[in-house]
Amino acid sequence: MNSMKFLMPVTKRCYWLKSQVKIELLLIIRITFFMLTGGNMRRLSLLRYFTIYSLIAFVITGVVLSFFISNHIKNDQLENTREITRLTLNALLKKELAPDDFSSTLSKEKLDTLQIKFNQVIEATDIIMIKIWDKNGNILYSSNSSLTSQNFAIDKELKEALCNKSIIKISELDNQLNTNALNSFNKVVKIYEPIEFSGSVTGVFEVYIPYDRIQHHVKVLNRTVAIIMSLGLLILYLLLLRIIYNSSKTLISQNQSLLDQKFKLEESYRKLNSTYKSTVKTLANAIDVRDPYTAGHSERVAKISLEVGKMLGLGSSQLELLELAALFHDVGKLGIPDEILKKPGKLTDYEFEIIKAHPQTGVNILENIDFLKQTLPIILHHHEKFSGGGYPSGIKGDEIPIESRIIAVADTYDAMTSDRPYRKGLPHDDAIYEIVRMKGTQFDSKIVDAFLKVDIEQLGINAIKLTN
């Protein structure tokens, strides 16, 4: 009898679980808030984030577990109810029936016997109404005598039961079934149990059980499960929170220490970077000083190249690479004899070939220095022509690294505006005219366009020349 008291529809169960979750959520939030912050929402923000997200995870876990546990209880009790009903019907009613009873109308004596047995069933179980169907939709017997011997269309559940399948469902009460036994209930649990003789289904028991009685027991059981599970999750959550809280304090202390170290490292890096750049510029100037006419050339080329790179929207790392390459672009001239490098007159073809070798010589000098390895292709190709025919490789267009194309323009401008043993430097406007004239042939057009936007005077190029 008790095993048939544990059914509950999913909609009712979900509504009840929702109310339980609200209570559980509010309780945990209040406890957690005052435990962690003492009411101060600005304290331990990282821990607060963990608290919120873990709280959500625990609540979702609780809801999901409650749903599946409740659903498992429902399915388990449905099966128990069906099995107990089958055993009860077979023990008290089926033995009073014979296969021949399902091929004709039952006698008054048989009906009276079934009614007596049904009264015994009522005393032993929660069953309040029963029908016995034959295979043609005829009700051979019903505890509601007005339905006995009537014929009805075979519905879906009855059809499945006649195919030897047990059915159990919760449904609204049909108006035609409002008897004294049923009129106080809005919903009932209906069970369809096949009646077999010699392995063949000859009819079906249709049984009615009040839903209200079952619902009460389901609520009690689900409430007990939810409370136990909520308390368990709450205890687990608070224990975990305490562990995280203690760990968080340690992490905050360690994090502050790391921030202090980071600040010191950044300061050291800034000083090192400043020293490093000064050293690089000093080395570049040391290269230029071999020729008094080109002193400061590399630094000026680097300044112009950086501004052009910014105009083109190059990233910070690419700009740093461009500056390094510009400072060292003529390092290969260390391999050129003074009599050629400082020759006041026109160079012979042989001497010019030696000059043309300085990009490759520069690469050979720098190739074993790790932090300059990325500058090597830029240095190697800074004398290539955009239309081809430059040196040392004769490549053209986008085959030439963009940094090399930038340095080519800056290098040419500074060379044209600087004095040489054999000529005076060109005025700014004349140098600009020549660069524009070689746009698209010797120089990349977009590089020239960016170069024309650079304010040379503002860079202090002339001041650098005067200083050197």
XYZ file of C-alpha atoms in Angstrom:
468
model
C 0.000 0.000 0.000
C 2.725 2.500 1.007
C 4.750 1.803 -2.116
C 2.031 3.389 -4.228
C 2.318 6.782 -2.496
C 5.359 8.282 -4.205
C 4.284 9.791 -7.528
C 4.540 13.478 -8.390
C 4.163 15.250 -11.766
C 7.254 16.916 -13.160
C 5.670 20.399 -13.265
C 4.721 20.304 -9.567
C 8.103 18.908 -8.624
C 10.009 21.561 -10.579
C 7.901 24.339 -9.004
C 8.670 23.017 -5.525
C 12.377 22.616 -6.318
C 12.491 26.199 -7.599
C 11.222 27.526 -4.275
C 13.764 25.392 -2.387
C 16.594 26.695 -4.583
C 15.594 30.316 -3.871
C 15.761 29.701 -0.124
C 19.090 27.862 -0.423
C 20.566 30.568 -2.677
C 19.625 33.446 -0.353
C 20.977 31.587 2.670
C 24.352 30.821 1.074
C 24.746 34.336 -0.357
C 24.157 35.977 3.035
C 26.487 33.636 4.902
C 29.193 33.970 2.237
C 28.929 37.754 1.989
C 29.385 38.426 5.701
C 31.973 35.662 6.101
C 34.228 37.053 3.379
C 33.778 40.804 3.433
C 32.028 41.801 6.617
C 29.659 43.739 4.338
C 32.477 45.442 2.412
C 32.076 44.572 -1.284
C 35.469 46.070 -2.211
C 37.474 43.596 -0.175
C 39.107 40.506 -1.746
C 37.669 40.974 -5.248
C 39.306 37.809 -6.581
C 37.823 35.773 -3.760
C 34.469 37.401 -4.363
C 34.558 36.297 -7.985
C 35.345 32.755 -6.898
C 32.519 32.920 -4.368
C 29.960 34.001 -6.951
C 30.970 31.499 -9.611
C 31.355 28.585 -7.224
C 28.026 29.506 -5.635
C 26.358 29.354 -9.020
C 28.042 25.995 -9.673
C 26.859 24.583 -6.336
C 23.290 25.808 -6.848
C 23.155 24.382 -10.366
C 24.593 21.120 -9.045
C 21.931 21.076 -6.335
C 19.113 21.720 -8.794
C 20.345 19.093 -11.239
C 20.875 16.506 -8.497
C 17.454 17.271 -7.005
C 15.812 16.868 -10.373
C 17.493 13.569 -11.178
C 17.003 12.152 -7.686
C 13.344 13.163 -7.716
C 12.908 11.753 -11.196
C 14.570 8.522 -10.106
C 12.217 8.290 -7.110
C 9.255 8.830 -9.397
C 10.313 6.153 -11.876
C 11.176 3.722 -9.105
C 7.839 4.187 -7.371
C 5.955 3.932 -10.641
C 7.534 0.555 -11.242
C 6.843 -0.566 -7.665
C 3.243 0.616 -7.925
C 2.719 -1.215 -11.189
C 4.256 -4.429 -9.864
C 2.284 -4.423 -6.587
C -0.911 -3.659 -8.498
C -0.232 -6.570 -10.858
C 0.389 -8.977 -7.981
C -2.727 -7.799 -6.130
C -4.964 -8.102 -9.184
C -3.632 -11.536 -10.074
C -4.027 -12.768 -6.492
C -7.560 -11.472 -5.829
C -9.323 -10.926 -9.150
C -7.684 -12.855 -11.960
C -8.225 -16.229 -10.267
C -11.971 -15.545 -10.412
C -11.802 -15.165 -14.205
C -11.525 -17.709 -17.005
C -10.709 -17.314 -20.723
C -14.349 -17.962 -21.630
C -15.443 -14.934 -19.553
C -13.899 -12.650 -22.187
C -16.068 -13.950 -25.019
C -19.481 -13.252 -23.461
C -21.311 -11.110 -20.921
C -20.565 -12.066 -17.320
C -23.309 -13.647 -15.256
C -24.799 -11.870 -12.251
C -23.163 -14.396 -9.928
C -19.733 -13.693 -11.497
C -20.258 -9.949 -11.190
C -21.233 -10.291 -7.528
C -18.122 -12.395 -6.869
C -15.891 -9.816 -8.571
C -17.494 -7.051 -6.511
C -16.736 -8.923 -3.285
C -13.133 -9.418 -4.385
C -12.864 -5.763 -5.358
C -13.974 -4.787 -1.853
C -11.050 -6.859 -0.549
C -8.727 -5.030 -2.945
C -9.942 -1.667 -1.601
C -9.100 -2.760 1.926
C -5.580 -3.882 0.928
C -4.611 -1.019 -1.400
C -5.387 2.570 -2.442
C -7.264 1.363 -5.537
C -10.650 3.099 -5.684
C -11.993 1.947 -9.044
C -11.409 -0.843 -11.536
C -12.531 -1.885 -15.029
C -12.053 -5.210 -16.753
C -11.881 -4.885 -20.570
C -12.084 -7.493 -23.277
C -10.207 -7.173 -26.573
C -13.158 -5.512 -28.341
C -13.531 -2.479 -26.061
C -16.292 -3.995 -23.917
C -16.229 -3.426 -20.154
C -16.951 -6.858 -18.667
C -16.900 -5.530 -15.116
C -16.513 -2.148 -13.400
C -16.738 -1.150 -9.770
C -18.900 1.649 -11.223
C -21.791 -0.613 -12.190
C -23.166 1.912 -14.690
C -20.190 1.177 -16.974
C -20.508 -2.611 -16.903
C -21.389 -4.183 -20.292
C -20.822 -0.901 -22.147
C -18.619 -0.616 -25.241
C -16.085 2.176 -25.817
C -13.546 3.055 -28.489
C -10.153 1.554 -27.717
C -7.805 4.419 -26.726
C -4.024 4.509 -27.044
C -3.254 3.182 -23.541
C -5.755 0.347 -23.800
C -4.404 -0.601 -27.212
C -0.838 -0.801 -25.846
C -2.008 -2.881 -22.869
C -3.751 -5.313 -25.240
C -0.316 -5.698 -26.867
C 0.951 -7.023 -23.515
C 2.473 -3.756 -22.239
C 1.862 -2.386 -18.724
C 0.945 1.309 -18.668
C 0.893 3.797 -15.770
C -0.010 7.488 -16.100
C -1.365 10.501 -14.215
C -4.451 12.051 -15.803
C -7.445 14.297 -15.249
C -10.594 12.530 -14.118
C -13.124 11.878 -16.897
C -16.561 13.420 -16.270
C -18.215 10.106 -16.991
C -16.282 8.500 -14.121
C -17.424 10.889 -11.371
C -18.676 8.336 -8.908
C -18.869 8.635 -5.155
C -15.455 7.010 -4.933
C -13.829 9.450 -7.380
C -15.673 12.764 -7.223
C -13.441 14.134 -4.447
C -10.308 13.838 -6.622
C -9.200 16.049 -9.529
C -6.462 13.714 -10.749
C -5.907 9.988 -10.629
C -3.155 7.514 -11.382
C -4.329 5.049 -14.020
C -2.730 1.630 -14.446
C -3.411 -0.671 -17.396
C -2.372 -4.280 -16.689
C -2.730 -7.029 -19.340
C -4.692 -10.176 -18.393
C -2.986 -13.288 -19.763
C -4.122 -16.887 -20.047
C -1.718 -19.478 -21.489
C 0.629 -16.733 -22.724
C -2.084 -14.891 -24.643
C -3.625 -11.517 -23.698
C -7.398 -11.834 -23.417
C -8.219 -8.593 -21.616
C -6.978 -5.681 -19.510
C -7.363 -4.448 -15.926
C -7.769 -0.647 -15.752
C -7.128 0.577 -12.206
C -7.619 4.036 -10.631
C -5.588 5.314 -7.653
C -6.082 8.807 -6.099
C -3.251 11.157 -7.020
C -3.668 13.483 -3.998
C -2.619 10.827 -1.499
C 0.479 9.981 -3.520
C 1.418 13.652 -3.987
C 1.622 14.269 -0.248
C 4.126 11.454 0.278
C 6.195 12.572 -2.732
C 6.454 16.094 -1.289
C 7.609 14.782 2.071
C 10.241 12.531 0.495
C 11.502 15.194 -1.928
C 11.664 17.803 0.839
C 13.712 15.439 3.005
C 16.097 14.662 0.139
C 16.428 18.359 -0.789
C 17.133 19.453 2.796
C 19.761 16.754 3.349
C 21.396 17.486 -0.004
C 21.288 21.280 0.525
C 22.878 20.979 3.958
C 25.542 18.655 2.567
C 26.329 21.015 -0.315
C 26.301 24.020 2.021
C 28.775 22.378 4.415
C 30.989 21.297 1.506
C 30.779 24.776 -0.016
C 31.690 26.563 3.230
C 34.596 24.196 3.890
C 35.895 24.743 0.372
C 35.361 28.476 0.721
C 37.376 28.532 3.929
C 40.254 26.734 2.219
C 40.130 29.150 -0.716
C 39.886 32.116 1.667
C 43.080 31.100 3.472
C 44.805 30.348 0.174
C 43.644 33.689 -1.195
C 45.277 35.595 1.664
C 48.534 33.774 0.935
C 48.199 34.509 -2.779
C 47.501 38.182 -2.099
C 50.686 38.408 -0.057
C 52.673 36.565 -2.714
C 51.094 38.667 -5.446
C 52.136 41.881 -3.717
C 55.663 40.542 -3.436
C 55.626 39.668 -7.136
C 54.331 43.139 -8.007
C 57.192 44.698 -6.058
C 59.677 42.463 -7.860
C 58.011 43.250 -11.184
C 58.356 46.974 -10.521
C 62.041 46.546 -9.688
C 62.592 44.426 -12.807
C 60.811 46.985 -14.991
C 62.947 49.741 -13.529
C 66.087 47.673 -14.131
C 64.901 46.919 -17.661
C 64.332 50.616 -18.388
C 67.829 51.441 -17.180
C 69.309 48.522 -19.109
C 67.373 49.452 -22.238
C 68.546 53.044 -21.982
C 72.147 51.890 -21.550
C 71.726 49.392 -24.381
C 70.428 52.041 -26.797
C 73.191 54.427 -25.830
C 75.749 51.676 -26.450
C 74.257 50.854 -29.851
C 74.278 54.524 -30.876
C 77.859 54.868 -29.670
C 78.894 51.851 -31.750
C 77.076 53.261 -34.776
C 78.799 56.622 -34.353
C 82.120 54.824 -33.944
C 81.552 53.276 -37.368
C 80.643 56.635 -38.903
C 83.636 58.424 -37.365
C 85.995 56.668 -39.808
C 84.695 59.124 -42.355
C 84.379 62.688 -41.015
C 81.941 63.458 -43.827
C 79.457 60.796 -42.690
C 79.688 61.327 -38.910
C 76.236 60.926 -37.320
C 74.830 59.463 -40.554
C 73.510 56.242 -38.981
C 71.773 58.095 -36.134
C 70.084 60.474 -38.596
C 68.956 57.601 -40.816
C 67.538 55.853 -37.744
C 65.559 58.959 -36.714
C 64.071 59.451 -40.179
C 63.334 55.726 -40.590
C 61.487 55.591 -37.262
C 59.212 58.491 -38.244
C 58.446 56.911 -41.628
C 57.702 53.601 -39.886
C 55.265 55.349 -37.543
C 53.547 56.990 -40.530
C 53.107 53.515 -42.033
C 51.612 52.178 -38.783
C 54.333 49.669 -37.913
C 54.053 48.013 -34.482
C 56.363 48.804 -31.561
C 58.466 45.632 -31.962
C 58.858 46.277 -35.698
C 59.873 49.889 -34.998
C 62.547 48.726 -32.535
C 63.874 46.321 -35.169
C 63.847 49.107 -37.763
C 65.829 51.430 -35.462
C 68.475 48.776 -34.773
C 68.863 47.935 -38.461
C 69.138 51.630 -39.366
C 71.844 52.225 -36.754
C 73.896 49.268 -38.059
C 73.048 49.479 -41.767
C 76.568 50.655 -42.704
C 78.547 48.481 -40.269
C 79.937 46.618 -43.279
C 81.932 49.726 -44.228
C 84.390 48.664 -41.528
C 85.695 46.253 -44.162
C 86.334 48.978 -46.745
C 89.913 50.350 -46.912
C 90.291 54.027 -45.965
C 91.745 54.922 -49.357
C 88.481 53.837 -50.979
C 86.072 55.001 -48.247
C 87.632 58.490 -48.042
C 88.599 58.867 -51.715
C 87.757 62.429 -52.821
C 87.430 61.568 -56.484
C 85.330 59.224 -58.592
C 85.557 55.513 -57.730
C 86.768 52.970 -60.253
C 84.563 49.984 -61.141
C 86.729 47.781 -58.926
C 86.453 50.204 -56.010
C 82.681 50.478 -56.457
C 82.382 46.681 -56.327
C 84.163 46.774 -52.951
C 81.694 49.454 -51.770
C 78.779 47.301 -52.973
C 80.012 44.431 -50.813
C 79.454 46.340 -47.553
C 75.861 45.020 -46.907
C 77.103 41.411 -47.037
C 80.175 42.329 -44.981
C 77.877 43.887 -42.386
C 75.841 40.677 -42.176
C 79.053 38.669 -41.733
C 80.128 40.945 -38.869
C 76.783 40.807 -37.022
C 75.601 37.246 -37.695
C 76.961 35.850 -34.404
C 75.219 38.494 -32.254
C 71.905 36.983 -31.123
C 69.914 40.169 -30.510
C 70.796 41.471 -34.008
C 69.925 38.344 -36.016
C 66.525 39.723 -37.087
C 68.195 42.841 -38.502
C 70.418 40.876 -40.905
C 67.949 40.634 -43.867
C 67.145 44.342 -43.452
C 70.810 45.354 -43.462
C 71.578 43.012 -46.391
C 68.909 44.519 -48.683
C 68.928 48.239 -47.847
C 70.563 49.032 -51.235
C 68.060 47.064 -53.345
C 65.932 49.006 -55.851
C 62.149 48.714 -55.810
C 62.075 48.025 -59.566
C 65.058 45.648 -59.372
C 68.715 46.021 -60.275
C 69.992 46.993 -56.830
C 72.585 45.103 -54.819
C 73.586 42.596 -53.520
C 70.677 40.302 -54.638
C 68.826 42.337 -57.267
C 65.422 41.522 -55.753
C 62.469 43.883 -56.241
C 59.063 44.948 -54.938
C 57.678 43.227 -51.874
C 60.582 40.765 -51.960
C 62.564 43.535 -50.295
C 61.807 43.765 -46.539
C 59.700 46.854 -45.807
C 62.288 47.985 -43.240
C 64.977 47.865 -45.972
C 62.766 49.961 -48.274
C 62.305 52.542 -45.508
C 66.047 52.727 -44.741
C 66.796 53.080 -48.475
C 64.794 56.342 -48.649
C 66.165 57.731 -45.362
C 69.754 56.741 -46.300
C 69.503 58.393 -49.718
C 68.045 61.616 -48.294
C 70.773 61.963 -45.664
C 73.516 61.088 -48.159
C 72.267 63.715 -50.647
C 71.975 66.475 -48.028
C 75.390 65.745 -46.442
C 78.701 67.170 -47.659
C 81.149 64.874 -49.414
C 84.875 65.404 -50.293
C 83.889 65.745 -53.938
C 80.658 67.852 -53.527
C 78.545 69.961 -51.228
C 75.299 68.569 -49.816
C 72.056 69.313 -51.701
C 69.411 71.627 -50.240
C 66.389 69.905 -48.678
C 64.012 70.730 -51.540
C 66.428 69.449 -54.200
C 66.877 66.182 -52.293
C 63.094 65.801 -51.992
C 62.742 66.438 -55.740
C 65.232 63.661 -56.534
C 63.525 61.182 -54.197
C 60.097 61.921 -55.721
C 61.616 61.545 -59.201
C 62.810 58.020 -58.289
C 59.435 57.093 -56.775
C 58.250 53.724 -58.120
C 61.634 52.873 -59.626
C 64.382 53.032 -57.013
C 61.969 53.591 -54.119
C 58.614 52.146 -53.024
C 55.882 54.737 -53.713
C 54.083 54.227 -50.394
C 57.384 54.653 -48.511
C 58.080 57.909 -50.344
C 54.542 59.176 -49.616
C 55.043 58.452 -45.913
C 58.504 60.078 -45.977
C 57.057 63.287 -47.463
C 54.792 63.622 -44.397
C 57.763 63.617 -42.001
C 58.861 67.011 -40.659
C 62.632 66.727 -41.098
C 63.333 70.042 -39.376
C 61.412 68.986 -36.285
C 63.607 65.867 -35.984
C 66.672 68.060 -35.473
C 68.607 66.402 -38.301
C 70.599 69.555 -39.044
C 71.500 69.900 -35.347
C 72.926 66.367 -35.384
C 75.012 67.269 -38.428
C 76.372 70.385 -36.747
C 77.202 68.467 -33.555
C 79.157 65.878 -35.473
